Amino acid sequence: MENCTIYSHHLKFDQVIKIVKKYLPKAKLEVEDEGIEKSLVATVKGGFFSKAKILKINYRERENPSYKLDKVECDLTQNLSGMVNYIKSLPAKNPTVRNKFLYKVMAANCEMPFMAEPGFTEEFNPILTEILQELDAFIFAQPNSFLNKSDSQYFADKELNLIVDAQGNCLVNDIEVSVDVKYHDQPASDYLQDQMKRKKKSEELLSRYEVKINKNLPCVESESEVRLRSKREVIERAYALMVVSVVGEGIDKSRLREIVEEKEIVAVFTPNEVETLNAEELSERDRIYASWRYESLYTLLWALGKTGKLVYPSEMCNADAVVNAIYKPSRCEFENTVQLRSKAEILDELDKTYRMHWACVDARIKGEEVSGGLNASVVYERHYALNWLTNYMDQEWDDVSTDT
């Protein structure tokens, strides 16, 4: 027997049955449904010189489906919690993908062991691949005749590409985390007046710029609920991002040390940033990733009142102007001239950026041009910075997720 385990945010066991029937129309099919636990056995009759082939799919889902894993309340959430800890313990050659993958794991609502006997065959393989696509799923597998992207147990995405294995290897540049709005959308009657006004204002702006709008997206937090980062935290993060950004531009190491000392930037870098700063030489991917932090820095400088209105995110910011805004003043002068914007201003920006980001992700998924002339990377960096600024899910900088 060969097997793997499928995990998905989406509860679509009925669709799994349809896929099995599509590829095995003549198989004997046995389905059991016990609510949150179900099973399917498909038996393909053997011939004179061959044994029967059997596909078994067991299924279980969370007692309370969600987009996060904030408590252990059933066997599946217990298993997911252990999986999260296991993934965190792995050496990560691509920490960004590993950290993003953790949120996909925490959003999983169902688990399906996929067992093929005597093994994966031409009849069973397309069933697995279509289930993964249909459910936007990922798998956990031991290497076998079909699943062979690693020599050790590993996780793979819906395209069967390696996300991470026991050695920390990774063969993808990014991983998509999409969650169903219904799991985290408050009933409209529960929203406060400032939330509803903000949503309406954002949608009106998006309409003017001809940005695709999803009316079903929830509101961001209200002014009474949100907890902003302190002015001190934002200042420290801005200085850290300044350093990381110029590293992406290839600044000389000795000059970099001078800047760090001059601006008294101490103990503010995250583990991922420390790895970037200590690298003898950055890969092209890491260099580009670091230089994109100019956009996050621009957003935080806006939040500190050092720039005027954030420009429409169709083009990249003026990197020289952004760096000069924080580098030219002395540390003392900078700190004395900044003031954190109000909750209302920051939430206004977050709400419209969140909706813009949804439009960018939707276009990418569908292979379409992004509406409204938006630059998807600029929008992503703003969403990232604003989620951190508003303590989204209490995530620290390296772990910030930008759910849409």
Short mmCIF file of C-alpha atoms in Angstrom, two decimals:
data_model
loop_
_atom_site.label_atom_id
_atom_site.label_comp_id
_atom_site.label_asym_id
_atom_site.label_seq_id
_atom_site.Cartn_x
_atom_site.Cartn_y
_atom_site.Cartn_z
CA MET A 1 0.00 0.00 0.00
CA GLU A 2 1.08 3.57 -0.72
CA ASN A 3 -0.50 6.60 0.87
CA CYS A 4 -0.41 10.28 1.69
CA THR A 5 -2.62 12.63 3.70
CA ILE A 6 -4.54 15.52 2.16
CA TYR A 7 -5.35 18.69 4.11
CA SER A 8 -7.70 21.44 2.99
CA HIS A 9 -9.45 24.52 4.29
CA HIS A 10 -12.49 23.62 2.23
CA LEU A 11 -15.12 21.08 3.29
CA LYS A 12 -15.93 19.41 -0.02
CA PHE A 13 -16.21 15.67 0.54
CA ASP A 14 -19.14 15.55 -1.91
CA GLN A 15 -16.78 16.90 -4.56
CA VAL A 16 -14.23 14.20 -3.67
CA ILE A 17 -16.89 11.56 -4.34
CA LYS A 18 -17.68 13.12 -7.72
CA ILE A 19 -13.99 13.11 -8.69
CA VAL A 20 -13.62 9.43 -7.76
CA LYS A 21 -16.72 8.54 -9.78
CA LYS A 22 -15.38 10.54 -12.73
CA TYR A 23 -12.15 8.55 -12.94
CA LEU A 24 -13.46 5.19 -11.70
CA PRO A 25 -16.93 4.90 -13.27
CA LYS A 26 -16.95 1.08 -13.10
CA ALA A 27 -15.56 0.73 -9.59
CA LYS A 28 -17.59 -0.59 -6.69
CA LEU A 29 -18.10 2.42 -4.45
CA GLU A 30 -18.87 2.28 -0.73
CA VAL A 31 -19.46 5.53 1.14
CA GLU A 32 -20.09 5.98 4.84
CA ASP A 33 -21.20 9.30 6.33
CA GLU A 34 -21.10 9.86 10.07
CA GLY A 35 -21.23 13.62 10.12
CA ILE A 36 -17.77 15.10 10.60
CA GLU A 37 -16.23 11.69 9.83
CA LYS A 38 -16.76 9.99 6.48
CA SER A 39 -15.10 7.37 4.33
CA LEU A 40 -15.00 6.15 0.75
CA VAL A 41 -13.77 2.83 -0.63
CA ALA A 42 -13.50 2.32 -4.38
CA THR A 43 -12.69 -1.18 -5.60
CA VAL A 44 -11.50 -1.75 -9.16
CA LYS A 45 -12.07 -5.39 -10.09
CA GLY A 46 -8.98 -7.36 -11.05
CA GLY A 47 -8.53 -9.69 -14.02
CA PHE A 48 -7.39 -13.28 -14.37
CA PHE A 49 -3.79 -12.38 -13.68
CA SER A 50 -4.18 -9.25 -11.55
CA LYS A 51 -5.52 -8.42 -8.13
CA ALA A 52 -8.22 -5.89 -7.38
CA LYS A 53 -7.08 -2.31 -6.85
CA ILE A 54 -8.50 -0.47 -3.87
CA LEU A 55 -8.63 3.24 -3.10
CA LYS A 56 -9.67 4.23 0.41
CA ILE A 57 -10.19 7.82 1.53
CA ASN A 58 -10.97 8.52 5.16
CA TYR A 59 -12.21 11.97 6.04
CA ARG A 60 -12.63 14.04 9.17
CA GLU A 61 -13.23 17.71 9.75
CA ARG A 62 -13.01 20.17 12.60
CA GLU A 63 -15.83 20.40 15.07
CA ASN A 64 -15.80 24.15 14.46
CA PRO A 65 -14.34 25.09 11.05
CA SER A 66 -12.19 28.21 11.12
CA TYR A 67 -9.34 30.05 9.43
CA LYS A 68 -7.08 29.93 12.47
CA LEU A 69 -5.88 27.51 15.10
CA ASP A 70 -6.34 29.34 18.36
CA LYS A 71 -7.40 26.37 20.50
CA VAL A 72 -7.38 22.58 20.52
CA GLU A 73 -10.97 21.34 20.63
CA CYS A 74 -11.03 18.06 18.70
CA ASP A 75 -8.76 15.31 17.37
CA LEU A 76 -8.06 17.16 14.14
CA THR A 77 -7.07 20.44 15.81
CA GLN A 78 -4.84 18.40 18.13
CA ASN A 79 -3.17 16.90 15.08
CA LEU A 80 -2.82 20.28 13.36
CA SER A 81 -1.30 21.79 16.49
CA GLY A 82 1.32 19.04 16.54
CA MET A 83 1.97 19.58 12.83
CA VAL A 84 2.54 23.30 13.38
CA ASN A 85 5.10 22.56 16.09
CA TYR A 86 6.80 20.00 13.84
CA ILE A 87 7.07 22.44 10.93
CA LYS A 88 8.44 25.15 13.23
CA SER A 89 11.17 22.72 14.35
CA LEU A 90 12.38 22.06 10.80
CA PRO A 91 15.44 23.83 9.43
CA ALA A 92 14.09 26.22 6.81
CA LYS A 93 16.05 27.08 3.68
CA ASN A 94 13.19 29.41 2.75
CA PRO A 95 11.82 30.80 6.05
CA THR A 96 9.34 33.06 4.28
CA VAL A 97 7.59 30.15 2.57
CA ARG A 98 7.79 28.03 5.72
CA ASN A 99 6.20 30.75 7.84
CA LYS A 100 3.46 31.39 5.30
CA PHE A 101 2.79 27.66 5.03
CA LEU A 102 2.15 27.57 8.79
CA TYR A 103 -0.92 29.73 8.24
CA LYS A 104 -2.19 27.38 5.56
CA VAL A 105 -1.82 24.51 8.02
CA MET A 106 -3.62 26.44 10.76
CA ALA A 107 -6.46 27.15 8.32
CA ALA A 108 -6.96 23.47 7.45
CA ASN A 109 -10.48 22.26 8.24
CA CYS A 110 -10.33 18.69 7.00
CA GLU A 111 -7.93 15.78 6.79
CA MET A 112 -8.07 12.90 4.31
CA PRO A 113 -5.71 9.93 4.37
CA PHE A 114 -5.52 8.79 0.72
CA MET A 115 -4.61 5.08 0.63
CA ALA A 116 -3.95 3.17 -2.60
CA GLU A 117 -3.57 -0.60 -2.71
CA PRO A 118 -1.35 -2.10 -3.93
CA GLY A 119 0.02 1.39 -4.69
CA PHE A 120 -0.40 4.58 -6.70
CA THR A 121 -1.45 3.67 -10.23
CA GLU A 122 -2.53 5.38 -13.43
CA GLU A 123 -6.13 5.00 -12.24
CA PHE A 124 -5.55 6.64 -8.84
CA ASN A 125 -2.96 9.32 -9.59
CA PRO A 126 -5.29 11.71 -11.51
CA ILE A 127 -7.83 11.41 -8.70
CA LEU A 128 -5.28 12.68 -6.20
CA THR A 129 -4.11 15.54 -8.41
CA GLU A 130 -7.65 16.74 -9.15
CA ILE A 131 -8.67 16.60 -5.47
CA LEU A 132 -5.65 18.74 -4.61
CA GLN A 133 -6.59 21.31 -7.26
CA GLU A 134 -10.30 21.36 -6.46
CA LEU A 135 -9.77 21.75 -2.71
CA ASP A 136 -6.69 24.03 -2.88
CA ALA A 137 -5.09 21.40 -0.67
CA PHE A 138 -1.63 20.34 0.45
CA ILE A 139 -0.31 16.88 1.29
CA PHE A 140 1.94 15.24 3.83
CA ALA A 141 3.68 12.20 2.38
CA GLN A 142 6.38 9.62 2.65
CA PRO A 143 8.30 9.18 -0.61
CA ASN A 144 6.80 6.50 -2.87
CA SER A 145 6.50 5.59 -6.55
CA PHE A 146 4.38 8.67 -7.36
CA LEU A 147 5.20 11.14 -4.61
CA ASN A 148 8.96 11.41 -4.85
CA LYS A 149 9.97 15.05 -4.41
CA SER A 150 12.12 14.20 -1.39
CA ASP A 151 14.01 11.31 0.16
CA SER A 152 12.25 11.93 3.49
CA GLN A 153 8.72 12.76 4.62
CA TYR A 154 7.59 16.06 3.21
CA PHE A 155 4.80 18.53 2.50
CA ALA A 156 3.77 19.41 -1.04
CA ASP A 157 1.39 21.98 -2.52
CA LYS A 158 -1.57 21.37 -4.83
CA GLU A 159 0.83 21.12 -7.78
CA LEU A 160 2.78 18.43 -5.86
CA ASN A 161 5.77 20.77 -5.56
CA LEU A 162 7.90 20.49 -2.43
CA ILE A 163 7.03 23.04 0.27
CA VAL A 164 9.33 21.72 2.97
CA ASP A 165 10.87 18.38 3.97
CA ALA A 166 12.71 17.10 7.03
CA GLN A 167 15.94 18.72 5.81
CA GLY A 168 14.28 22.09 5.24
CA ASN A 169 14.44 21.88 1.45
CA CYS A 170 11.94 23.98 -0.48
CA LEU A 171 11.19 24.10 -4.23
CA VAL A 172 8.50 26.80 -4.31
CA ASN A 173 8.93 30.58 -4.18
CA ASP A 174 5.59 31.33 -2.62
CA ILE A 175 2.49 29.66 -1.25
CA GLU A 176 -1.04 30.93 -1.43
CA VAL A 177 -3.21 31.06 1.67
CA SER A 178 -6.88 31.62 0.88
CA VAL A 179 -9.64 31.34 3.45
CA ASP A 180 -13.40 31.35 3.14
CA VAL A 181 -14.91 34.65 4.22
CA LYS A 182 -17.74 32.89 6.05
CA TYR A 183 -15.34 31.60 8.71
CA HIS A 184 -14.20 35.01 9.87
CA ASP A 185 -16.88 37.42 8.75
CA GLN A 186 -18.98 38.86 11.51
CA PRO A 187 -22.70 39.11 10.77
CA ALA A 188 -23.36 42.56 9.28
CA SER A 189 -25.56 43.38 12.26
CA ASP A 190 -22.52 42.99 14.53
CA TYR A 191 -20.40 45.58 12.77
CA LEU A 192 -20.02 48.98 14.35
CA GLN A 193 -20.85 52.19 12.53
CA ASP A 194 -17.22 53.15 11.88
CA GLN A 195 -16.58 49.74 10.27
CA MET A 196 -19.53 50.00 7.90
CA LYS A 197 -18.67 53.59 6.94
CA ARG A 198 -15.08 52.61 6.30
CA LYS A 199 -16.06 49.68 4.07
CA LYS A 200 -18.45 51.88 2.06
CA LYS A 201 -15.80 54.59 1.66
CA SER A 202 -13.21 52.05 0.47
CA GLU A 203 -15.58 50.49 -2.05
CA GLU A 204 -16.46 53.91 -3.44
CA LEU A 205 -12.76 54.70 -3.93
CA LEU A 206 -12.11 51.34 -5.59
CA SER A 207 -15.06 51.91 -7.88
CA ARG A 208 -13.64 55.26 -9.01
CA TYR A 209 -10.36 53.59 -9.93
CA GLU A 210 -12.18 50.63 -11.55
CA VAL A 211 -10.70 48.12 -9.11
CA LYS A 212 -12.65 44.87 -8.89
CA ILE A 213 -14.73 44.77 -5.70
CA ASN A 214 -15.76 41.82 -3.57
CA LYS A 215 -18.81 42.99 -1.65
CA ASN A 216 -18.61 39.92 0.59
CA LEU A 217 -15.29 40.80 2.16
CA PRO A 218 -15.60 41.56 5.87
CA CYS A 219 -14.83 44.83 7.60
CA VAL A 220 -11.49 45.37 9.30
CA GLU A 221 -11.47 45.91 13.05
CA SER A 222 -13.23 48.89 14.56
CA GLU A 223 -11.48 51.79 16.26
CA SER A 224 -12.72 50.51 19.60
CA GLU A 225 -11.21 47.04 19.02
CA VAL A 226 -7.90 47.67 17.30
CA ARG A 227 -4.64 47.87 19.25
CA LEU A 228 -1.96 49.77 17.36
CA ARG A 229 1.76 49.27 17.78
CA SER A 230 3.34 51.91 19.97
CA LYS A 231 5.15 54.88 18.48
CA ARG A 232 8.42 53.43 19.80
CA GLU A 233 7.80 50.07 18.09
CA VAL A 234 7.01 51.75 14.78
CA ILE A 235 10.13 53.93 14.94
CA GLU A 236 12.36 50.93 15.65
CA ARG A 237 10.73 48.93 12.85
CA ALA A 238 11.15 51.81 10.41
CA TYR A 239 14.89 52.01 11.12
CA ALA A 240 15.20 48.24 10.70
CA LEU A 241 13.41 48.39 7.34
CA MET A 242 15.64 51.23 6.20
CA VAL A 243 18.69 49.05 6.80
CA VAL A 244 17.20 45.96 5.15
CA SER A 245 16.13 48.00 2.11
CA VAL A 246 19.56 49.46 1.46
CA VAL A 247 21.10 46.02 1.89
CA GLY A 248 18.89 44.95 -0.99
CA GLU A 249 20.45 47.74 -3.02
CA GLY A 250 23.92 46.31 -2.33
CA ILE A 251 25.30 48.86 0.13
CA ASP A 252 28.90 48.36 1.26
CA LYS A 253 29.12 46.43 4.55
CA SER A 254 31.39 48.96 6.24
CA ARG A 255 29.04 51.79 5.30
CA LEU A 256 26.13 49.76 6.62
CA ARG A 257 27.84 49.37 10.00
CA GLU A 258 28.37 53.13 10.12
CA ILE A 259 24.67 53.76 9.53
CA VAL A 260 23.63 51.26 12.21
CA GLU A 261 25.95 52.89 14.73
CA GLU A 262 25.05 56.44 13.72
CA LYS A 263 21.31 55.83 14.03
CA GLU A 264 21.69 53.72 17.19
CA ILE A 265 19.83 50.79 15.66
CA VAL A 266 20.17 48.10 18.31
CA ALA A 267 18.38 44.77 18.79
CA VAL A 268 15.51 45.61 16.43
CA PHE A 269 16.14 43.13 13.63
CA THR A 270 14.04 40.00 13.28
CA PRO A 271 15.60 36.52 12.86
CA ASN A 272 14.98 36.63 9.09
CA GLU A 273 16.52 40.10 8.86
CA VAL A 274 19.58 39.02 10.85
CA GLU A 275 20.05 36.18 8.37
CA THR A 276 19.87 38.67 5.49
CA LEU A 277 22.29 41.11 7.13
CA ASN A 278 24.82 38.38 7.95
CA ALA A 279 24.78 36.78 4.51
CA GLU A 280 28.12 36.92 2.70
CA GLU A 281 26.24 37.41 -0.54
CA LEU A 282 22.52 37.66 -1.19
CA SER A 283 20.82 35.57 -3.84
CA GLU A 284 18.93 37.51 -6.49
CA ARG A 285 15.65 36.48 -4.87
CA ASP A 286 16.76 37.67 -1.42
CA ARG A 287 18.09 40.92 -2.84
CA ILE A 288 14.79 41.70 -4.55
CA TYR A 289 12.85 40.68 -1.44
CA ALA A 290 14.94 43.05 0.71
CA SER A 291 14.63 45.99 -1.68
CA TRP A 292 10.84 45.67 -1.75
CA ARG A 293 10.87 46.64 1.92
CA TYR A 294 11.10 50.26 0.75
CA GLU A 295 7.34 50.01 0.26
CA SER A 296 6.76 48.79 3.81
CA LEU A 297 9.04 51.54 5.10
CA TYR A 298 7.10 54.13 3.07
CA THR A 299 3.88 52.90 4.71
CA LEU A 300 5.30 53.13 8.24
CA LEU A 301 6.72 56.60 7.58
CA TRP A 302 3.23 57.63 6.48
CA ALA A 303 1.86 56.17 9.73
CA LEU A 304 4.39 58.29 11.63
CA GLY A 305 3.31 61.42 9.78
CA LYS A 306 6.59 61.83 7.87
CA THR A 307 4.92 61.72 4.46
CA GLY A 308 1.65 63.09 3.16
CA LYS A 309 -1.17 60.98 1.78
CA LEU A 310 -0.09 57.55 0.51
CA VAL A 311 -0.15 57.70 -3.27
CA TYR A 312 -2.35 55.32 -5.25
CA PRO A 313 -0.41 52.01 -5.44
CA SER A 314 0.02 51.76 -9.20
CA GLU A 315 3.75 52.48 -9.08
CA MET A 316 6.62 51.97 -6.68
CA CYS A 317 7.48 54.68 -4.19
CA ASN A 318 10.42 57.06 -4.63
CA ALA A 319 13.04 55.06 -2.75
CA ASP A 320 15.49 57.98 -2.42
CA ALA A 321 12.82 60.23 -0.91
CA VAL A 322 11.73 57.48 1.48
CA VAL A 323 15.25 56.84 2.76
CA ASN A 324 16.04 60.56 3.05
CA ALA A 325 12.94 61.09 5.19
CA ILE A 326 14.36 58.83 7.89
CA TYR A 327 18.10 59.03 7.26
CA LYS A 328 18.76 62.77 6.87
CA PRO A 329 17.45 63.84 10.30
CA SER A 330 19.44 62.78 13.34
CA ARG A 331 17.86 60.04 15.42
CA CYS A 332 16.81 62.61 18.01
CA GLU A 333 15.35 64.97 15.40
CA PHE A 334 13.43 62.16 13.74
CA GLU A 335 11.91 60.90 16.96
CA ASN A 336 10.88 64.39 18.04
CA THR A 337 9.11 65.18 14.77
CA VAL A 338 7.01 62.04 14.32
CA GLN A 339 3.57 61.32 15.68
CA LEU A 340 1.55 58.20 15.11
CA ARG A 341 -1.57 58.83 13.04
CA SER A 342 -5.00 58.19 14.51
CA LYS A 343 -6.65 54.78 14.57
CA ALA A 344 -9.24 56.05 12.12
CA GLU A 345 -6.64 57.12 9.54
CA ILE A 346 -4.70 53.86 9.80
CA LEU A 347 -7.81 51.68 9.62
CA ASP A 348 -9.05 53.64 6.61
CA GLU A 349 -5.81 52.83 4.82
CA LEU A 350 -5.87 49.19 5.93
CA ASP A 351 -9.44 48.65 4.79
CA LYS A 352 -8.91 49.92 1.26
CA THR A 353 -5.52 48.17 0.97
CA TYR A 354 -7.06 44.88 2.10
CA ARG A 355 -9.71 45.17 -0.62
CA MET A 356 -7.11 46.13 -3.23
CA HIS A 357 -5.05 43.10 -2.24
CA TRP A 358 -8.06 40.84 -2.73
CA ALA A 359 -8.39 42.20 -6.29
CA CYS A 360 -4.69 41.47 -6.92
CA VAL A 361 -4.92 37.90 -5.60
CA ASP A 362 -8.14 37.25 -7.51
CA ALA A 363 -6.48 38.40 -10.74
CA ARG A 364 -3.42 36.21 -10.12
CA ILE A 365 -5.55 33.13 -9.44
CA LYS A 366 -7.53 33.69 -12.64
CA GLY A 367 -4.53 34.63 -14.75
CA GLU A 368 -5.98 38.07 -15.47
CA GLU A 369 -4.54 41.57 -15.51
CA VAL A 370 -4.95 43.32 -12.18
CA SER A 371 -7.80 45.80 -12.33
CA GLY A 372 -7.35 49.50 -11.63
CA GLY A 373 -3.71 49.48 -12.70
CA LEU A 374 -2.65 48.25 -9.25
CA ASN A 375 0.92 47.11 -8.65
CA ALA A 376 0.34 43.86 -6.76
CA SER A 377 3.74 43.90 -5.04
CA VAL A 378 3.26 47.45 -3.77
CA VAL A 379 -0.19 46.56 -2.44
CA TYR A 380 1.20 43.45 -0.73
CA GLU A 381 3.94 45.39 1.07
CA ARG A 382 1.45 47.99 2.29
CA HIS A 383 -0.95 45.29 3.50
CA TYR A 384 1.94 43.57 5.28
CA ALA A 385 3.03 46.75 7.07
CA LEU A 386 -0.51 47.77 8.01
CA ASN A 387 -1.35 44.30 9.36
CA TRP A 388 1.74 44.48 11.55
CA LEU A 389 0.89 48.03 12.61
CA THR A 390 -2.61 46.96 13.71
CA ASN A 391 -1.42 43.79 15.47
CA TYR A 392 -3.26 41.49 13.09
CA MET A 393 -3.53 38.10 14.84
CA ASP A 394 -0.77 39.33 17.19
CA GLN A 395 1.86 38.35 14.63
CA GLU A 396 5.44 39.55 14.79
CA TRP A 397 7.08 41.01 11.69
CA ASP A 398 8.53 37.80 10.24
CA ASP A 399 5.20 36.01 10.67
CA VAL A 400 2.74 38.58 9.34
CA SER A 401 0.08 37.10 7.07
CA THR A 402 -1.88 39.08 4.53
CA ASP A 403 -5.10 37.10 4.30
CA THR A 404 -7.57 38.16 1.64
#
